Short mmCIF file of C-alpha atoms and ligand atoms in Angstrom, two decimals:
data_model
loop_
_atom_site.label_atom_id
_atom_site.label_comp_id
_atom_site.label_asym_id
_atom_site.label_seq_id
_atom_site.Cartn_x
_atom_site.Cartn_y
_atom_site.Cartn_z
CA MET A 1 98.86 77.66 67.27
CA GLY A 2 97.78 78.12 63.73
CA GLY A 3 97.38 81.26 62.41
CA GLU A 4 99.76 82.45 65.91
CA PHE A 5 101.22 85.70 63.87
CA THR A 6 98.01 86.96 61.94
CA LEU A 7 96.20 86.73 65.51
CA ILE A 8 99.06 88.25 67.19
CA GLY A 9 98.90 91.22 64.28
CA ARG A 10 94.82 91.29 64.31
CA TYR A 11 94.95 91.60 68.55
CA PHE A 12 97.81 92.68 69.73
CA ASP A 13 100.06 94.82 67.39
CA TRP A 14 99.62 98.22 68.19
CA PRO A 15 101.07 101.31 67.40
CA ALA A 16 103.89 101.78 70.15
CA PRO A 17 104.63 105.17 71.69
CA PRO A 18 107.40 107.49 70.45
CA GLY A 19 111.00 106.19 71.13
CA ILE A 20 109.35 102.59 71.90
CA LEU A 21 110.24 99.67 69.58
CA GLY A 22 107.01 97.91 70.10
CA VAL A 23 106.04 94.23 68.83
CA GLY A 24 107.49 92.79 66.36
CA ASP A 25 111.45 92.34 66.75
CA ASP A 26 112.55 90.21 68.79
CA CYS A 27 112.54 91.57 71.70
CA ALA A 28 111.22 95.29 73.31
CA LEU A 29 113.55 98.60 73.31
CA LEU A 30 112.05 100.56 76.17
CA PRO A 31 114.00 104.05 77.55
CA VAL A 32 114.68 104.34 80.60
CA SER A 33 115.40 108.03 82.71
CA PRO A 34 118.65 109.48 83.92
CA GLY A 35 118.90 107.84 87.68
CA HIS A 36 116.28 105.61 86.81
CA ARG A 37 115.58 102.54 88.43
CA LEU A 38 112.96 100.17 85.69
CA ALA A 39 111.15 98.32 87.74
CA VAL A 40 109.50 95.13 87.17
CA THR A 41 106.35 92.77 87.51
CA THR A 42 104.04 90.15 87.05
CA ASP A 43 101.04 88.01 87.35
CA LEU A 44 100.16 84.93 86.51
CA LEU A 45 95.79 85.13 85.52
CA VAL A 46 94.63 81.31 85.99
CA GLU A 47 90.84 80.01 84.99
CA GLY A 48 89.40 78.54 87.24
CA ARG A 49 92.41 79.74 89.60
CA HIS A 50 91.88 83.84 89.19
CA PHE A 51 88.78 83.33 87.54
CA PHE A 52 86.10 81.77 85.77
CA PRO A 53 85.33 80.04 82.93
CA ASP A 54 82.52 82.86 81.84
CA THR A 55 84.08 86.35 82.92
CA CYS A 56 84.14 88.75 80.43
CA PRO A 57 86.76 88.51 78.57
CA GLU A 58 86.71 92.28 77.90
CA ALA A 59 86.73 92.20 81.65
CA LEU A 60 89.52 90.47 82.28
CA GLY A 61 91.93 91.90 79.31
CA HIS A 62 91.35 94.72 82.41
CA LYS A 63 92.19 93.11 84.97
CA ALA A 64 95.45 91.33 83.25
CA LEU A 65 96.87 94.18 83.07
CA ALA A 66 95.54 96.25 86.02
CA VAL A 67 97.03 94.00 88.94
CA ASN A 68 99.90 94.32 87.24
CA VAL A 69 99.33 98.51 87.24
CA SER A 70 98.12 98.30 89.82
CA ASP A 71 102.21 96.73 92.01
CA LEU A 72 104.00 100.04 89.02
CA ALA A 73 101.73 101.90 91.62
CA ALA A 74 102.52 100.37 94.31
CA MET A 75 106.61 101.11 94.29
CA GLY A 76 106.30 104.37 93.59
CA ALA A 77 106.76 103.30 89.73
CA ARG A 78 105.51 105.08 86.11
CA PRO A 79 104.65 103.61 83.64
CA LEU A 80 107.11 102.62 80.76
CA GLY A 81 104.87 99.40 79.16
CA CYS A 82 104.43 95.84 79.70
CA VAL A 83 104.21 92.33 77.71
CA LEU A 84 101.68 89.59 77.75
CA GLY A 85 101.85 85.66 77.33
CA LEU A 86 98.83 84.58 76.10
CA SER A 87 98.21 80.30 76.39
CA LEU A 88 94.84 80.15 74.34
CA PRO A 89 93.10 76.23 75.36
CA ARG A 90 91.56 77.63 70.99
CA VAL A 91 90.92 80.49 69.06
CA ASP A 92 88.60 82.28 69.90
CA GLU A 93 87.96 84.79 67.71
CA ALA A 94 85.46 87.16 69.29
CA TRP A 95 86.94 86.00 73.01
CA LEU A 96 90.22 87.47 72.34
CA GLU A 97 88.74 90.25 70.35
CA LYS A 98 87.28 91.16 74.01
CA PHE A 99 89.95 90.33 76.00
CA SER A 100 92.78 92.67 74.03
CA ARG A 101 89.48 95.61 73.30
CA GLY A 102 89.46 95.99 77.40
CA PHE A 103 93.81 95.81 78.29
CA ARG A 104 94.13 97.85 75.57
CA ALA A 105 91.44 100.24 76.80
CA LEU A 106 93.13 100.01 80.10
CA SER A 107 96.36 100.02 78.73
CA ASP A 108 95.74 103.43 76.64
CA GLU A 109 94.13 105.60 79.97
CA VAL A 110 96.65 104.47 82.10
CA GLY A 111 99.49 104.70 79.52
CA CYS A 112 101.31 101.42 79.88
CA PRO A 113 101.54 100.65 76.10
CA LEU A 114 102.11 96.14 74.53
CA VAL A 115 105.69 96.42 73.67
CA GLY A 116 105.36 92.46 73.47
CA GLY A 117 104.73 89.11 74.52
CA ASP A 118 104.12 85.49 73.34
CA THR A 119 101.08 83.31 71.49
CA THR A 120 101.01 79.30 72.19
CA ARG A 121 97.99 76.54 72.61
CA SER A 122 97.57 75.64 76.27
CA VAL A 123 96.15 71.81 77.16
CA ALA A 124 93.23 73.27 79.21
CA GLY A 125 92.31 76.61 79.87
CA VAL A 126 93.00 79.86 79.83
CA ILE A 127 95.71 81.65 81.54
CA ILE A 128 97.08 85.21 80.86
CA SER A 129 100.86 85.79 82.10
CA VAL A 130 101.04 90.08 82.42
CA THR A 131 104.38 91.55 82.67
CA ALA A 132 104.86 95.54 83.62
CA MET A 133 107.98 97.49 82.99
CA GLY A 134 108.22 100.78 85.13
CA GLU A 135 111.08 103.43 86.30
CA VAL A 136 110.77 105.14 89.46
CA SER A 137 113.69 108.23 90.31
CA GLU A 138 116.41 106.04 92.06
CA GLY A 139 116.16 106.27 95.63
CA ALA A 140 112.38 107.13 96.02
CA ALA A 141 110.53 103.96 95.29
CA LEU A 142 107.87 103.10 97.85
CA LYS A 143 110.13 100.12 99.42
CA ARG A 144 108.55 97.77 101.64
CA SER A 145 110.54 98.35 104.81
CA ALA A 146 111.03 102.03 104.58
CA ALA A 147 108.25 102.64 107.03
CA LYS A 148 109.02 104.72 110.24
CA PRO A 149 107.20 104.97 113.27
CA GLY A 150 104.98 107.83 113.39
CA ASP A 151 103.82 107.86 109.50
CA ASP A 152 100.36 108.14 108.72
CA ILE A 153 99.13 105.14 107.64
CA TRP A 154 97.13 105.66 104.49
CA VAL A 155 94.86 104.06 102.37
CA THR A 156 93.12 105.00 98.44
CA GLY A 157 89.33 104.51 97.52
CA SER A 158 87.91 102.66 99.49
CA LEU A 159 87.56 98.86 100.72
CA GLY A 160 84.94 95.53 100.68
CA ALA A 161 83.68 96.10 97.43
CA ALA A 162 85.65 92.95 95.71
CA HIS A 163 85.70 91.14 98.37
CA VAL A 164 81.90 91.21 99.18
CA ALA A 165 81.37 90.41 95.66
CA LEU A 166 82.83 87.19 95.03
CA GLU A 167 80.74 86.71 98.02
CA LEU A 168 77.38 87.41 96.21
CA LEU A 169 78.54 84.86 92.94
CA GLN A 170 79.66 82.19 95.42
CA GLY A 171 75.54 82.05 96.67
CA GLN A 172 76.60 84.07 100.05
CA TYR A 173 73.81 86.53 101.31
CA PRO A 174 70.45 85.66 99.22
CA GLU A 175 69.04 88.50 100.73
CA HIS A 176 71.15 91.16 99.11
CA ALA A 177 71.61 89.08 95.57
CA ALA A 178 70.82 92.53 93.35
CA LEU A 179 74.00 94.22 95.83
CA LEU A 180 75.89 92.10 93.04
CA ASP A 181 75.41 94.52 90.09
CA THR A 182 76.78 97.50 92.08
CA LEU A 183 79.37 95.62 93.27
CA ARG A 184 81.19 93.42 89.91
CA PRO A 185 82.99 96.29 88.57
CA TRP A 186 85.62 96.99 91.59
CA LEU A 187 85.75 92.17 91.67
CA GLU A 188 86.24 92.86 87.93
CA ARG A 189 87.48 95.92 86.76
CA PRO A 190 89.67 97.26 89.06
CA GLN A 191 90.50 100.85 88.78
CA PRO A 192 94.53 101.32 90.64
CA PRO A 193 95.26 105.27 91.48
CA VAL A 194 98.27 104.34 88.73
CA ALA A 195 99.66 108.04 87.92
CA PHE A 196 98.62 109.18 92.21
CA GLY A 197 100.85 106.12 92.68
CA SER A 198 103.60 107.11 90.40
CA GLY A 199 102.78 110.67 92.81
CA LEU A 200 104.22 109.19 95.44
CA SER A 201 107.38 108.57 95.07
CA GLY A 202 109.41 111.06 97.01
CA LEU A 203 106.83 111.47 98.91
CA ALA A 204 105.83 109.43 100.51
CA ARG A 205 108.23 105.71 102.71
CA ALA A 206 106.44 102.33 102.46
CA ALA A 207 103.81 100.94 100.00
CA ILE A 208 102.08 97.87 99.61
CA ASP A 209 98.38 97.15 97.42
CA ILE A 210 95.93 95.40 98.67
CA SER A 211 95.46 92.34 96.91
CA ASP A 212 95.07 89.59 99.53
CA GLY A 213 93.46 91.73 101.99
CA LEU A 214 94.19 95.37 104.18
CA LEU A 215 95.33 93.02 107.10
CA GLN A 216 97.70 91.12 105.33
CA ASP A 217 99.03 93.03 103.15
CA LEU A 218 99.99 96.54 105.85
CA GLY A 219 101.37 93.37 107.15
CA HIS A 220 104.02 93.06 105.10
CA ILE A 221 105.09 96.63 105.51
CA LEU A 222 105.42 96.36 108.80
CA LYS A 223 107.41 92.29 108.79
CA ALA A 224 110.04 94.43 106.38
CA SER A 225 110.49 97.55 107.76
CA GLY A 226 110.05 95.92 111.71
CA CYS A 227 107.37 98.08 113.07
CA GLY A 228 103.95 98.09 114.47
CA ALA A 229 100.23 100.14 113.61
CA ASP A 230 97.19 101.31 114.84
CA LEU A 231 94.62 101.54 112.88
CA ASP A 232 91.33 103.43 113.56
CA TYR A 233 87.70 101.41 112.03
CA SER A 234 85.85 103.95 112.25
CA LEU A 235 88.60 105.83 109.83
CA VAL A 236 88.44 103.42 106.95
CA PRO A 237 86.52 103.77 104.05
CA ALA A 238 84.16 101.02 103.93
CA HIS A 239 82.52 101.18 100.47
CA PRO A 240 78.85 102.76 100.67
CA ALA A 241 76.86 99.63 98.62
CA LEU A 242 77.78 97.37 101.81
CA LYS A 243 76.11 99.67 104.34
CA GLU A 244 72.82 97.00 104.28
CA LEU A 245 75.00 94.76 105.26
CA ASP A 246 75.73 93.30 108.52
CA ALA A 247 79.07 95.07 109.93
CA ALA A 248 81.32 91.54 111.41
CA ILE A 249 80.20 91.33 107.01
CA VAL A 250 82.06 94.09 106.15
CA GLN A 251 84.17 94.16 108.75
CA ARG A 252 85.74 91.22 107.96
CA ALA A 253 85.52 92.27 103.43
CA VAL A 254 87.10 95.51 104.68
CA LEU A 255 90.39 94.32 106.49
CA ASN A 256 90.19 90.90 104.97
CA GLY A 257 89.14 91.35 101.79
CA GLY A 258 91.59 91.24 98.78
CA ASP A 259 91.15 91.69 94.96
CA VAL A 260 90.81 96.45 95.84
CA TYR A 261 94.59 96.85 94.23
CA GLN A 262 94.10 100.64 95.79
CA LEU A 263 97.00 101.41 97.54
CA CYS A 264 98.70 101.97 101.82
CA PHE A 265 101.37 104.29 102.26
CA THR A 266 102.38 105.65 105.09
CA ALA A 267 104.77 108.54 104.79
CA ASP A 268 105.24 111.50 107.43
CA ALA A 269 103.63 114.18 109.08
CA ALA A 270 104.89 116.36 106.91
CA ALA A 271 104.43 115.35 103.53
CA ARG A 272 100.20 115.22 103.94
CA ALA A 273 99.68 118.73 102.60
CA ASP A 274 101.29 117.58 99.68
CA ILE A 275 100.01 113.89 99.44
CA LYS A 276 95.88 116.24 99.84
CA ALA A 277 96.93 118.13 96.79
CA LEU A 278 98.05 115.24 94.63
CA ALA A 279 95.09 113.79 95.60
CA LEU A 280 92.73 116.13 94.03
CA ARG A 281 95.26 116.58 91.30
CA HIS A 282 94.15 113.32 90.55
CA GLY A 283 90.85 112.56 91.53
CA ILE A 284 91.52 110.10 93.81
CA GLU A 285 90.20 109.24 98.30
CA ALA A 286 93.39 109.64 100.08
CA ARG A 287 92.49 109.16 103.86
CA ILE A 288 94.71 108.19 107.33
CA ILE A 289 93.30 105.47 109.41
CA GLY A 290 96.07 104.91 111.87
CA ARG A 291 99.60 105.73 112.66
CA ILE A 292 103.27 103.53 111.88
CA ARG A 293 104.50 102.93 115.81
CA PRO A 294 107.17 100.71 117.40
CA GLY A 295 106.99 97.50 118.09
CA GLN A 296 105.18 94.81 115.99
CA GLY A 297 101.68 93.69 115.08
CA ILE A 298 98.80 95.12 114.09
CA HIS A 299 95.73 97.16 116.68
CA VAL A 300 92.83 98.23 115.82
CA SER A 301 90.66 100.27 117.75
CA ALA A 302 86.72 100.97 117.40
CA ALA A 303 86.70 97.56 115.01
CA PRO A 304 81.92 96.38 116.53
CA VAL A 305 84.04 92.20 116.27
CA PRO A 306 86.71 91.97 118.39
CA LEU A 307 89.43 90.39 115.90
CA GLY A 308 90.68 86.74 117.16
CA LYS A 309 94.08 85.45 115.56
CA GLU A 310 92.65 84.81 112.28
CA GLY A 311 91.37 88.43 112.07
CA TYR A 312 94.70 89.16 110.63
CA ALA A 313 94.60 86.35 107.93
CA GLY A 314 94.33 87.79 104.31
CA PHE A 315 94.86 85.26 101.39
CA ASP A 316 97.40 82.41 100.84
CA HIS A 317 97.47 80.56 97.24
CA PHE A 318 99.38 77.68 99.74
CA GLY A 319 98.04 78.38 103.13
P1 ADP B 401 109.57 84.70 69.23
O1 ADP B 401 109.68 83.95 68.41
O2 ADP B 401 110.51 86.19 68.88
O3 ADP B 401 109.17 84.69 69.97
P2 ADP B 401 106.71 86.07 68.14
O4 ADP B 401 106.50 84.65 67.30
O5 ADP B 401 106.64 84.21 69.77
O6 ADP B 401 108.77 85.53 68.80
O7 ADP B 401 106.15 87.00 68.59
C1 ADP B 401 106.28 87.63 67.07
C2 ADP B 401 105.79 89.23 67.81
O8 ADP B 401 104.90 89.34 68.17
C3 ADP B 401 107.08 89.39 68.92
O9 ADP B 401 107.84 90.88 69.36
C4 ADP B 401 106.46 89.34 70.74
O10 ADP B 401 106.89 90.10 71.50
C5 ADP B 401 104.81 89.42 70.23
N1 ADP B 401 104.09 89.00 70.60
C6 ADP B 401 103.29 88.11 70.92
N2 ADP B 401 102.76 87.29 71.54
C7 ADP B 401 102.27 89.15 71.74
C8 ADP B 401 101.00 88.78 72.43
N3 ADP B 401 99.91 87.97 73.07
N4 ADP B 401 101.02 90.14 72.99
C9 ADP B 401 102.07 91.42 72.60
N5 ADP B 401 102.94 90.96 71.26
C10 ADP B 401 102.22 90.04 70.98
MG1 MG B 402 107.56 83.50 70.96
#
């Protein structure tokens, strides 16, 4: 791409923290602490598939990194750095300026410096690929397979706002269109609990970030761990702004709505006080919503609308 190096220098060459070799060489060099494992995750965002062409570029920069550091949090890993692959149909400096600003603000906030990447011209549309790396103490990673019967099931933050924002953008519930201003940031600027997640390593057992819906994502933990779960719907935190909506709409958004980027994790009841203290320290809401049990499947009690088989489906690209 013409001016590739000028673009990189202008928008993506930020000073690397001490001890890290960042943008400008053939590879980045990152230190990993003794007794730790490198945690690596990657996510692709494709225009027209994951975001609308007119999405605010600053929000997009934020979200491209947010969905990746969310995966690090769900592994109990502390961020080390990230790389950014960008494929652009044309050079749009105003777009790049805003995109890089949103990306950088979150990168600074969660301590995940941009240390490299690749920039090319695309045939059509913007494609964004972010890979984030972190470190987690050997043996203390929050694997999906680690849940045990009797574990508490926790969630952070609140659920449902991003899903309803998406529905409103698609023109549903026109009588509630005024809610969009309140809910839109939850879809476009998810705030994964990154420092809280890395603090959970050694405290929690299994964890996942909620990207495809609580039931589907918890289902991944259950399948990997060979367990079932009992959830109490009355304990599941719906975003407060959803109150004015029909109970059935809220239930669907809360249990099946994706794009949340909060954590669902399991932990021994003996860890409750430590987890609450960790949440308090990081300003995170963390609540117990149920319990892991032997067997399989998810039973949800106190749900206003009975759950059919389809109640368990979240988002699946090839479903
Ligand atoms: P190479 O030829 O080794 O692939 P490039 O010429 O593509 O290197 O990139 C030069 C430097 O700029 C490398 O350090 C690369 O990591 C970095 N870089 C390229 N694109 C980006 C980007 N979008 N964000 C961050 N760093 C980038
Ligand atoms: Mg390259």
